[in-house]
Amino acid sequence: MAEKLAPEKRHSFVQDGKTVFEWDQTLEELASKGNSPYLNHDLTCPVKTDSSFWTLEDDIMHITLQKRDKGQTWASPILGEGQLDAYSSDLEQKRLMLQRFQEEVNDHNSYKHIFS
């Protein structure tokens, strides 16, 4: 997962005082870790299944989903569960917009160097 402009901490979905899952996102990817009962739920948005994967580390499942629509901000990875509040959602969208801007500036500078 891209390290640049990563959120200060993962978003958490807590139910009955227990963290059910945590997640974060970049322009292209969404990463989640948590308990397996949520594997049978619908995702918030479509993903590229051939570019998505999961790993198991210390009995914790980590799932990385490749967003089908780059730059789309997800309010939660799982439909109807752990939605960000309006303020957090706004901050997440601004962080991803800044990431997209920085990528575009870097791409523009690379393009400029090729033809200089």
CSV table of C-alpha atoms in Angstrom, one decimal:
chain,number,residue,atom,x,y,z
A,1,MET,CA,0.0,0.0,0.0
A,2,ALA,CA,1.3,3.5,-0.8
A,3,GLU,CA,3.1,5.0,2.2
A,4,LYS,CA,2.7,8.6,1.0
A,5,LEU,CA,-0.1,10.6,2.6
A,6,ALA,CA,-1.2,7.6,4.6
A,7,PRO,CA,-3.8,8.5,7.3
A,8,GLU,CA,-2.4,9.1,10.8
A,9,LYS,CA,-4.3,6.0,12.0
A,10,ARG,CA,-6.6,3.4,10.5
A,11,HIS,CA,-10.4,3.9,10.6
A,12,SER,CA,-12.0,1.5,13.1
A,13,PHE,CA,-15.4,-0.1,13.2
A,14,VAL,CA,-16.1,-0.8,16.9
A,15,GLN,CA,-19.2,-2.7,18.1
A,16,ASP,CA,-19.9,-3.6,21.7
A,17,GLY,CA,-16.5,-2.2,22.7
A,18,LYS,CA,-14.7,-4.6,20.4
A,19,THR,CA,-12.8,-3.6,17.2
A,20,VAL,CA,-14.6,-5.5,14.4
A,21,PHE,CA,-12.3,-4.3,11.6
A,22,GLU,CA,-9.9,-1.5,10.7
A,23,TRP,CA,-9.3,0.0,7.3
A,24,ASP,CA,-7.5,2.7,5.3
A,25,GLN,CA,-7.3,3.7,1.7
A,26,THR,CA,-5.3,5.3,-1.1
A,27,LEU,CA,-6.4,6.5,-4.5
A,28,GLU,CA,-6.2,3.0,-5.9
A,29,GLU,CA,-6.3,0.6,-2.9
A,30,LEU,CA,-8.3,-0.1,0.2
A,31,ALA,CA,-6.9,-2.2,3.0
A,32,SER,CA,-8.8,-3.9,5.8
A,33,LYS,CA,-8.1,-6.2,8.6
A,34,GLY,CA,-10.5,-7.8,11.0
A,35,ASN,CA,-12.7,-10.7,11.9
A,36,SER,CA,-13.9,-13.2,9.3
A,37,PRO,CA,-17.7,-12.9,9.7
A,38,TYR,CA,-17.5,-9.8,7.5
A,39,LEU,CA,-16.1,-11.7,4.6
A,40,ASN,CA,-19.7,-12.5,3.4
A,41,HIS,CA,-20.9,-8.9,3.3
A,42,ASP,CA,-21.2,-6.7,0.2
A,43,LEU,CA,-18.5,-4.2,-0.5
A,44,THR,CA,-19.3,-0.5,-0.7
A,45,CYS,CA,-18.0,-0.1,-4.2
A,46,PRO,CA,-16.7,-2.4,-7.0
A,47,VAL,CA,-13.1,-3.7,-7.0
A,48,LYS,CA,-10.6,-5.2,-9.5
A,49,THR,CA,-10.7,-8.8,-8.2
A,50,ASP,CA,-7.6,-9.9,-10.2
A,51,SER,CA,-5.5,-7.2,-8.4
A,52,SER,CA,-7.0,-7.7,-4.9
A,53,PHE,CA,-5.5,-10.2,-2.4
A,54,TRP,CA,-5.4,-11.3,1.3
A,55,THR,CA,-2.7,-12.4,3.7
A,56,LEU,CA,-2.8,-13.9,7.1
A,57,GLU,CA,-0.3,-12.6,9.7
A,58,ASP,CA,-0.4,-13.5,13.4
A,59,ASP,CA,-4.0,-14.9,13.1
A,60,ILE,CA,-5.2,-11.5,11.6
A,61,MET,CA,-6.5,-11.4,8.0
A,62,HIS,CA,-5.3,-8.4,6.0
A,63,ILE,CA,-7.3,-7.7,2.8
A,64,THR,CA,-6.1,-5.4,0.0
A,65,LEU,CA,-8.7,-4.4,-2.5
A,66,GLN,CA,-7.9,-2.7,-5.8
A,67,LYS,CA,-10.5,0.0,-6.4
A,68,ARG,CA,-12.1,-0.2,-9.8
A,69,ASP,CA,-12.5,3.5,-9.9
A,70,LYS,CA,-9.3,5.2,-8.9
A,71,GLY,CA,-9.7,8.2,-6.6
A,72,GLN,CA,-13.2,7.2,-5.4
A,73,THR,CA,-13.5,7.8,-1.6
A,74,TRP,CA,-15.1,5.0,0.3
A,75,ALA,CA,-17.0,5.8,3.5
A,76,SER,CA,-16.4,2.1,4.6
A,77,PRO,CA,-15.1,-1.0,2.9
A,78,ILE,CA,-18.3,-3.0,3.9
A,79,LEU,CA,-21.7,-1.8,2.8
A,80,GLY,CA,-23.7,-0.5,5.8
A,81,GLU,CA,-21.0,-1.2,8.4
A,82,GLY,CA,-18.6,1.2,10.1
A,83,GLN,CA,-19.4,4.2,7.9
A,84,LEU,CA,-17.3,7.3,8.5
A,85,ASP,CA,-19.1,10.3,10.0
A,86,ALA,CA,-19.5,13.3,7.8
A,87,TYR,CA,-16.4,15.1,9.2
A,88,SER,CA,-14.1,12.1,8.9
A,89,SER,CA,-15.4,11.4,5.4
A,90,ASP,CA,-14.7,15.0,4.4
A,91,LEU,CA,-11.1,14.7,5.8
A,92,GLU,CA,-10.6,11.4,4.0
A,93,GLN,CA,-11.7,12.9,0.7
A,94,LYS,CA,-9.4,15.9,1.1
A,95,ARG,CA,-6.5,13.6,1.9
A,96,LEU,CA,-7.1,11.6,-1.2
A,97,MET,CA,-7.5,14.7,-3.3
A,98,LEU,CA,-4.1,15.9,-2.1
A,99,GLN,CA,-2.6,12.5,-2.9
A,100,ARG,CA,-4.0,12.7,-6.5
A,101,PHE,CA,-2.7,16.3,-6.9
A,102,GLN,CA,0.8,15.2,-5.8
A,103,GLU,CA,0.7,12.2,-8.2
A,104,GLU,CA,-0.3,14.5,-11.1
A,105,VAL,CA,2.4,17.0,-10.3
A,106,ASN,CA,5.0,14.2,-10.2
A,107,ASP,CA,3.7,12.7,-13.5
A,108,HIS,CA,3.8,16.2,-15.1
A,109,ASN,CA,7.4,16.7,-13.9
A,110,SER,CA,8.4,13.3,-15.2
A,111,TYR,CA,6.8,14.1,-18.6
A,112,LYS,CA,8.6,17.5,-18.6
A,113,HIS,CA,12.0,15.8,-18.0
A,114,ILE,CA,11.5,13.4,-20.9
A,115,PHE,CA,11.1,16.2,-23.4
A,116,SER,CA,13.6,18.7,-21.9
